[in-house]
Amino acid sequence: MRNLFNYVERNSLIHDLTGATKLICLLLWSFAAMCTYDTRFLVLLPILSLGLFLLSNIQLKDVSFMLGFTAVFMVLNNVLVFVFAPLHGVSLYGTSHILFALGGRYVVTQEQLFYHLNLVLKYLSTIPIVLLFVCTTNPSEFAASLNRIGVKYTIAYSVALALRYIPDIQREYHEISQAQQARGIEMSRKQSLFKRLKSAGTILIPLIMSSMDRIETISNAMELRGFGKNKKRTWYMGRPFRLLDFLAIAICVGLLVTALVLNYLNGSRFWNPFA
Amino acid sequence: MSEIMLEFSDFGFQYNAQAEPTLEHINLTIRKGEKILIAGPSGCGKSTLAHCMNGLIPFSYRGTCTGSAKLCGREIRDLSLFEVAKTVGTVLQDSDGQFIGLTVAEDIAFALENDCVEGTEMHERVKEVAAQVGMDNHLFHAPNQLSGGQKQRIALAGIMVNDVQVFLFDEPLANLDPATGKAAIDLIDRLRDRTGAAVVIIEHRLEDVLYRNVDRIVLMNEGKILADLPPDELLSTNLLSQCGIREPLYLTAMRYAGVDITPEKHPSDIRSLRIDGTDCAKLRTWMHENPEKPAMDFSKVLMETHHVTFGYRPVHTVLKDINVAVKEGELLAIVGTNGAGKSTFSKVICGFETQQEGTITFDGVEDWQSLSIKERADHVGYVMQNPNQMISQNLIFDEVALGLRTRGVPEDAVRTRVENTLKVCGLWPFRSWPISALSFGQKKRVTIAAILVMRPKMIILDEPTAGQDYAHYTDIMEFLRELRENGITVVMITHDMHLMLEYADRSVVFSDGRVICDDTSAAVLTNRDVVRSANLKMTSLYELALLSGISDVKGFVQRFIDYERKECRS
């Protein structure tokens, strides 16, 4: 793992959008997906994002790890909801169509299953689009995008710096832990928790100390090259907005508006087929 | 006379946290187009003086200034850090740490971005400057894809975008191998010629800087300027050695042979050195009178690698068929460029990485391969380059005891072993000190002590003398030599040629994952082919020998080493 951002460089329409556009679209899309439980809308979003994936030339193997990871979460989330609130769907939709009983207070209802379907659709509406953002946004452009949507550049730049230094710090952590292992520090599960915490200290303290040296160097280097001089700054990787960018933002605004209108028409965040 | 860029008159500075001034009575004038070398031992105040030139003092580090410090005729304290930085561009010592951007282009553009330069103009300027330092083909490379020398060139480009009029280099050679260092000095020289800017280089590796002409050397000691002279004149005095700065090796050799050094002989560069018939005769007589000492005989093999091959990824082998024997009791140097495989080699020995092919044998240990990292550490100790990467305890005693305690040694045995080790390492007087109060060199000793306490037969040190001035260098190296007297085998990974010459019994040269030479250091550093492929530099003693008509060059170098060990270090 070289970078937090698993940027995949390809040629595509999605890659051509500026980082700021993608960030704005991601936010609009996520709001839209979060604010409604209208199943018709939630079915639309995964289909749309599948289309975007095809457009972006990102392949399944580029994102398979993260997809697997979130799939586990999704399953866990659903199981826990059912265990703790088997009748949540009933109280939401106000009717109860029992399919079969599992014993105790556990009954499977159409309403509950429908609610779970919505939960799954929510995952499918948001996760792929986040992955798409991560895979198609050049990390260098990310700080510039944050700045463009109004985040102060000093804060935006600290994100870029973190991306710059994370691989270095990972490598250093690895080296320090090897040298400390040679001195007999064990981090394995054979040790008690207290001992393991103590062991972690023997790696983390040197890591922190050498990172402090790093911070002094980098802050000197940045100041000497005029960081913080002006209220604004430009970005080497920043790109001007083009027609495509405005179009993408307009579509995502449309999605959010649709979601809000649906909520209004449904009278609540839920679309109720049982009524 | 050209325009005055920087002018210090009776200038002094005291950090708020310090009881005494770090700089006193500094009088120094630097003009446009001049190239000045500032030299001095660690702690002499040369870095503080650099901070005073680039504005970090008084704007970032707090303290009290006395006297006057002017940049282009204006008092620095009346300007701002950003105004100073527009005129004085600084390349810091740590070429990796000052790399800010995620890619080369972004790093070069950093100052332009902060100046709100617009897109197209910025892209063109970056391209232009990158071409000037020869990096225009690497614009989108990340820092971890670059060598130390390349990173330094990027740092240089990053200040060149500002059209600065003073270039300030803080120890530019500290992290570079000898050949890359030579190229850096060359680049700095061409830069001065093209821009007409003033160049200030802070460095204690005098001989390497003098590879290209400098106008003046400013020698500092204990916060004051001791001398401000043209190099030929300064090198004719004894001031350098009095301050603990190493003079060029050929001059040391000439002094040994009783040759007078005067400014007329142009001692600042071996290529301009003028020595007459009498001097040559003196050198030849000296060589004759000091026969080569028989090489020490190390016969018992302690550790040996047989056909070791290793790669992090299957296609990319870092070590190819390595056969190296380390003899008991020797001081062995492992040299080569960054990425040649020397660090990886030590990791394979310690068990941090496992080789794909080949075996390692260690005297008296059955089946080395099957030992864990921790078990191998009972025989081979590994000391990292930066002591801050190893120290985790507050007190020296606890730090040294750590390895024993994790091995479950009873506390009274821990006490005696730690105390003995502290005595061996010269740390006994500091035993109850907190580690934070120690100097860098003392911390290094603590980390070595923490390894020695486990009684390994062999220790491997990664760049034991990196960033150390001559006095501290000598201190650490003499200490390692004493360890050898105590029967410990010492393996050092380095690209310091002085270390190789003066201390190593033997040098193993790595290049591109292979061992290309395994011989005495005198033989390695007088072998043109090896020197070229391992990014080393021919020792200047080689040229001195040729100049004075000595044909047995290797013998001359060997005699110099023997003489130094005998006369100066006993």
PDB file of N, CA and C in Angstrom, chain B residues 153-205:
ATOM      1  N   ARG B 153      18.606  18.362  -6.203  1.00  0.00           N
ATOM      2  CA  ARG B 153      18.454  19.222  -7.375  1.00  0.00           C
ATOM      3  C   ARG B 153      17.050  19.818  -7.433  1.00  0.00           C
ATOM      4  N   ILE B 154      16.060  19.041  -6.983  1.00  0.00           N
ATOM      5  CA  ILE B 154      14.696  19.560  -6.950  1.00  0.00           C
ATOM      6  C   ILE B 154      14.600  20.701  -5.935  1.00  0.00           C
ATOM      7  N   ALA B 155      15.257  20.498  -4.779  1.00  0.00           N
ATOM      8  CA  ALA B 155      15.245  21.548  -3.756  1.00  0.00           C
ATOM      9  C   ALA B 155      15.855  22.823  -4.325  1.00  0.00           C
ATOM     10  N   LEU B 156      16.917  22.660  -5.084  1.00  0.00           N
ATOM     11  CA  LEU B 156      17.586  23.801  -5.706  1.00  0.00           C
ATOM     12  C   LEU B 156      16.640  24.476  -6.698  1.00  0.00           C
ATOM     13  N   ALA B 157      15.985  23.670  -7.529  1.00  0.00           N
ATOM     14  CA  ALA B 157      15.039  24.226  -8.507  1.00  0.00           C
ATOM     15  C   ALA B 157      13.920  24.973  -7.796  1.00  0.00           C
ATOM     16  N   GLY B 158      13.514  24.435  -6.637  1.00  0.00           N
ATOM     17  CA  GLY B 158      12.420  25.031  -5.879  1.00  0.00           C
ATOM     18  C   GLY B 158      12.722  26.438  -5.406  1.00  0.00           C
ATOM     19  N   ILE B 159      14.008  26.761  -5.210  1.00  0.00           N
ATOM     20  CA  ILE B 159      14.325  28.143  -4.833  1.00  0.00           C
ATOM     21  C   ILE B 159      14.711  28.969  -6.059  1.00  0.00           C
ATOM     22  N   MET B 160      15.128  28.273  -7.136  1.00  0.00           N
ATOM     23  CA  MET B 160      15.498  29.022  -8.347  1.00  0.00           C
ATOM     24  C   MET B 160      14.290  29.688  -9.005  1.00  0.00           C
ATOM     25  N   VAL B 161      13.091  29.140  -8.797  1.00  0.00           N
ATOM     26  CA  VAL B 161      11.903  29.740  -9.410  1.00  0.00           C
ATOM     27  C   VAL B 161      11.695  31.170  -8.923  1.00  0.00           C
ATOM     28  N   ASN B 162      12.309  31.489  -7.797  1.00  0.00           N
ATOM     29  CA  ASN B 162      12.138  32.819  -7.224  1.00  0.00           C
ATOM     30  C   ASN B 162      13.172  33.832  -7.701  1.00  0.00           C
ATOM     31  N   ASP B 163      14.100  33.458  -8.568  1.00  0.00           N
ATOM     32  CA  ASP B 163      15.177  34.359  -8.979  1.00  0.00           C
ATOM     33  C   ASP B 163      15.918  34.937  -7.787  1.00  0.00           C
ATOM     34  N   VAL B 164      16.280  34.106  -6.841  1.00  0.00           N
ATOM     35  CA  VAL B 164      16.953  34.611  -5.647  1.00  0.00           C
ATOM     36  C   VAL B 164      18.342  35.131  -6.004  1.00  0.00           C
ATOM     37  N   GLN B 165      18.858  35.992  -5.162  1.00  0.00           N
ATOM     38  CA  GLN B 165      20.187  36.557  -5.442  1.00  0.00           C
ATOM     39  C   GLN B 165      21.263  35.998  -4.526  1.00  0.00           C
ATOM     40  N   VAL B 166      20.859  35.262  -3.511  1.00  0.00           N
ATOM     41  CA  VAL B 166      21.827  34.562  -2.660  1.00  0.00           C
ATOM     42  C   VAL B 166      21.366  33.118  -2.535  1.00  0.00           C
ATOM     43  N   PHE B 167      22.243  32.182  -2.859  1.00  0.00           N
ATOM     44  CA  PHE B 167      21.941  30.767  -2.640  1.00  0.00           C
ATOM     45  C   PHE B 167      22.652  30.317  -1.380  1.00  0.00           C
ATOM     46  N   LEU B 168      21.893  29.734  -0.476  1.00  0.00           N
ATOM     47  CA  LEU B 168      22.478  29.301   0.782  1.00  0.00           C
ATOM     48  C   LEU B 168      22.341  27.783   0.875  1.00  0.00           C
ATOM     49  N   PHE B 169      23.450  27.090   0.996  1.00  0.00           N
ATOM     50  CA  PHE B 169      23.422  25.623   1.073  1.00  0.00           C
ATOM     51  C   PHE B 169      23.871  25.179   2.455  1.00  0.00           C
ATOM     52  N   ASP B 170      22.990  24.511   3.184  1.00  0.00           N
ATOM     53  CA  ASP B 170      23.336  24.038   4.516  1.00  0.00           C
ATOM     54  C   ASP B 170      23.797  22.583   4.410  1.00  0.00           C
ATOM     55  N   GLU B 171      25.084  22.360   4.536  1.00  0.00           N
ATOM     56  CA  GLU B 171      25.679  21.025   4.427  1.00  0.00           C
ATOM     57  C   GLU B 171      25.136  20.231   3.238  1.00  0.00           C
ATOM     58  N   PRO B 172      25.369  20.710   2.036  1.00  0.00           N
ATOM     59  CA  PRO B 172      24.789  20.057   0.855  1.00  0.00           C
ATOM     60  C   PRO B 172      25.327  18.649   0.619  1.00  0.00           C
ATOM     61  N   LEU B 173      26.459  18.314   1.199  1.00  0.00           N
ATOM     62  CA  LEU B 173      27.066  17.020   0.878  1.00  0.00           C
ATOM     63  C   LEU B 173      26.735  15.935   1.885  1.00  0.00           C
ATOM     64  N   ALA B 174      26.065  16.324   2.979  1.00  0.00           N
ATOM     65  CA  ALA B 174      25.934  15.403   4.112  1.00  0.00           C
ATOM     66  C   ALA B 174      25.317  14.058   3.740  1.00  0.00           C
ATOM     67  N   ASN B 175      24.318  14.063   2.847  1.00  0.00           N
ATOM     68  CA  ASN B 175      23.637  12.796   2.580  1.00  0.00           C
ATOM     69  C   ASN B 175      23.947  12.230   1.198  1.00  0.00           C
ATOM     70  N   LEU B 176      25.003  12.705   0.580  1.00  0.00           N
ATOM     71  CA  LEU B 176      25.285  12.262  -0.788  1.00  0.00           C
ATOM     72  C   LEU B 176      26.520  11.373  -0.835  1.00  0.00           C
ATOM     73  N   ASP B 177      26.513  10.455  -1.799  1.00  0.00           N
ATOM     74  CA  ASP B 177      27.727   9.665  -1.963  1.00  0.00           C
ATOM     75  C   ASP B 177      28.780  10.532  -2.663  1.00  0.00           C
ATOM     76  N   PRO B 178      30.055  10.140  -2.614  1.00  0.00           N
ATOM     77  CA  PRO B 178      31.116  11.044  -3.080  1.00  0.00           C
ATOM     78  C   PRO B 178      30.937  11.535  -4.518  1.00  0.00           C
ATOM     79  N   ALA B 179      30.554  10.651  -5.438  1.00  0.00           N
ATOM     80  CA  ALA B 179      30.442  11.091  -6.828  1.00  0.00           C
ATOM     81  C   ALA B 179      29.274  12.051  -7.003  1.00  0.00           C
ATOM     82  N   THR B 180      28.154  11.773  -6.339  1.00  0.00           N
ATOM     83  CA  THR B 180      26.997  12.664  -6.424  1.00  0.00           C
ATOM     84  C   THR B 180      27.328  14.017  -5.799  1.00  0.00           C
ATOM     85  N   GLY B 181      28.092  13.992  -4.703  1.00  0.00           N
ATOM     86  CA  GLY B 181      28.511  15.227  -4.054  1.00  0.00           C
ATOM     87  C   GLY B 181      29.335  16.081  -5.007  1.00  0.00           C
ATOM     88  N   LYS B 182      30.224  15.418  -5.742  1.00  0.00           N
ATOM     89  CA  LYS B 182      31.053  16.116  -6.716  1.00  0.00           C
ATOM     90  C   LYS B 182      30.173  16.779  -7.779  1.00  0.00           C
ATOM     91  N   ALA B 183      29.167  16.045  -8.246  1.00  0.00           N
ATOM     92  CA  ALA B 183      28.257  16.595  -9.257  1.00  0.00           C
ATOM     93  C   ALA B 183      27.483  17.780  -8.691  1.00  0.00           C
ATOM     94  N   ALA B 184      27.123  17.704  -7.399  1.00  0.00           N
ATOM     95  CA  ALA B 184      26.371  18.791  -6.772  1.00  0.00           C
ATOM     96  C   ALA B 184      27.217  20.059  -6.731  1.00  0.00           C
ATOM     97  N   ILE B 185      28.486  19.909  -6.340  1.00  0.00           N
ATOM     98  CA  ILE B 185      29.374  21.077  -6.263  1.00  0.00           C
ATOM     99  C   ILE B 185      29.548  21.697  -7.652  1.00  0.00           C
ATOM    100  N   ASP B 186      29.615  20.839  -8.644  1.00  0.00           N
ATOM    101  CA  ASP B 186      29.735  21.269 -10.026  1.00  0.00           C
ATOM    102  C   ASP B 186      28.511  22.089 -10.454  1.00  0.00           C
ATOM    103  N   LEU B 187      27.347  21.567 -10.105  1.00  0.00           N
ATOM    104  CA  LEU B 187      26.094  22.226 -10.469  1.00  0.00           C
ATOM    105  C   LEU B 187      25.998  23.601  -9.800  1.00  0.00           C
ATOM    106  N   ILE B 188      26.387  23.667  -8.525  1.00  0.00           N
ATOM    107  CA  ILE B 188      26.354  24.932  -7.787  1.00  0.00           C
ATOM    108  C   ILE B 188      27.251  25.953  -8.477  1.00  0.00           C
ATOM    109  N   ASP B 189      28.399  25.477  -8.938  1.00  0.00           N
ATOM    110  CA  ASP B 189      29.348  26.368  -9.590  1.00  0.00           C
ATOM    111  C   ASP B 189      28.779  26.932 -10.891  1.00  0.00           C
ATOM    112  N   ARG B 190      28.155  26.077 -11.689  1.00  0.00           N
ATOM    113  CA  ARG B 190      27.577  26.522 -12.956  1.00  0.00           C
ATOM    114  C   ARG B 190      26.427  27.490 -12.709  1.00  0.00           C
ATOM    115  N   LEU B 191      25.687  27.209 -11.644  1.00  0.00           N
ATOM    116  CA  LEU B 191      24.566  28.055 -11.269  1.00  0.00           C
ATOM    117  C   LEU B 191      25.042  29.467 -10.971  1.00  0.00           C
ATOM    118  N   ARG B 192      26.141  29.560 -10.235  1.00  0.00           N
ATOM    119  CA  ARG B 192      26.679  30.869  -9.888  1.00  0.00           C
ATOM    120  C   ARG B 192      27.107  31.598 -11.160  1.00  0.00           C
ATOM    121  N   ASP B 193      27.778  30.873 -12.050  1.00  0.00           N
ATOM    122  CA  ASP B 193      28.237  31.492 -13.293  1.00  0.00           C
ATOM    123  C   ASP B 193      27.067  32.022 -14.108  1.00  0.00           C
ATOM    124  N   ARG B 194      25.979  31.263 -14.146  1.00  0.00           N
ATOM    125  CA  ARG B 194      24.873  31.665 -14.999  1.00  0.00           C
ATOM    126  C   ARG B 194      24.044  32.791 -14.389  1.00  0.00           C
ATOM    127  N   THR B 195      23.791  32.702 -13.070  1.00  0.00           N
ATOM    128  CA  THR B 195      22.893  33.682 -12.461  1.00  0.00           C
ATOM    129  C   THR B 195      23.626  34.896 -11.897  1.00  0.00           C
ATOM    130  N   GLY B 196      24.914  34.751 -11.640  1.00  0.00           N
ATOM    131  CA  GLY B 196      25.648  35.852 -11.029  1.00  0.00           C
ATOM    132  C   GLY B 196      25.259  36.083  -9.582  1.00  0.00           C
ATOM    133  N   ALA B 197      24.525  35.135  -8.986  1.00  0.00           N
ATOM    134  CA  ALA B 197      24.105  35.286  -7.593  1.00  0.00           C
ATOM    135  C   ALA B 197      25.269  34.968  -6.658  1.00  0.00           C
ATOM    136  N   ALA B 198      25.128  35.384  -5.410  1.00  0.00           N
ATOM    137  CA  ALA B 198      26.113  35.004  -4.407  1.00  0.00           C
ATOM    138  C   ALA B 198      25.795  33.593  -3.924  1.00  0.00           C
ATOM    139  N   VAL B 199      26.828  32.814  -3.602  1.00  0.00           N
ATOM    140  CA  VAL B 199      26.627  31.452  -3.130  1.00  0.00           C
ATOM    141  C   VAL B 199      27.305  31.286  -1.784  1.00  0.00           C
ATOM    142  N   VAL B 200      26.557  30.824  -0.799  1.00  0.00           N
ATOM    143  CA  VAL B 200      27.138  30.551   0.518  1.00  0.00           C
ATOM    144  C   VAL B 200      26.964  29.063   0.796  1.00  0.00           C
ATOM    145  N   ILE B 201      28.057  28.360   1.040  1.00  0.00           N
ATOM    146  CA  ILE B 201      27.990  26.932   1.314  1.00  0.00           C
ATOM    147  C   ILE B 201      28.480  26.690   2.740  1.00  0.00           C
ATOM    148  N   ILE B 202      27.668  26.031   3.519  1.00  0.00           N
ATOM    149  CA  ILE B 202      28.091  25.667   4.869  1.00  0.00           C
ATOM    150  C   ILE B 202      28.433  24.195   4.843  1.00  0.00           C
ATOM    151  N   GLU B 203      29.644  23.845   5.173  1.00  0.00           N
ATOM    152  CA  GLU B 203      30.028  22.444   5.006  1.00  0.00           C
ATOM    153  C   GLU B 203      31.320  22.223   5.759  1.00  0.00           C
ATOM    154  N   HIS B 204      31.462  21.037   6.364  1.00  0.00           N
ATOM    155  CA  HIS B 204      32.761  20.778   6.974  1.00  0.00           C
ATOM    156  C   HIS B 204      33.611  19.832   6.130  1.00  0.00           C
ATOM    157  N   ARG B 205      33.004  19.302   5.049  1.00  0.00           N
ATOM    158  CA  ARG B 205      33.817  18.463   4.152  1.00  0.00           C
ATOM    159  C   ARG B 205      34.520  19.363   3.139  1.00  0.00           C
TER     160      ARG B 205
END
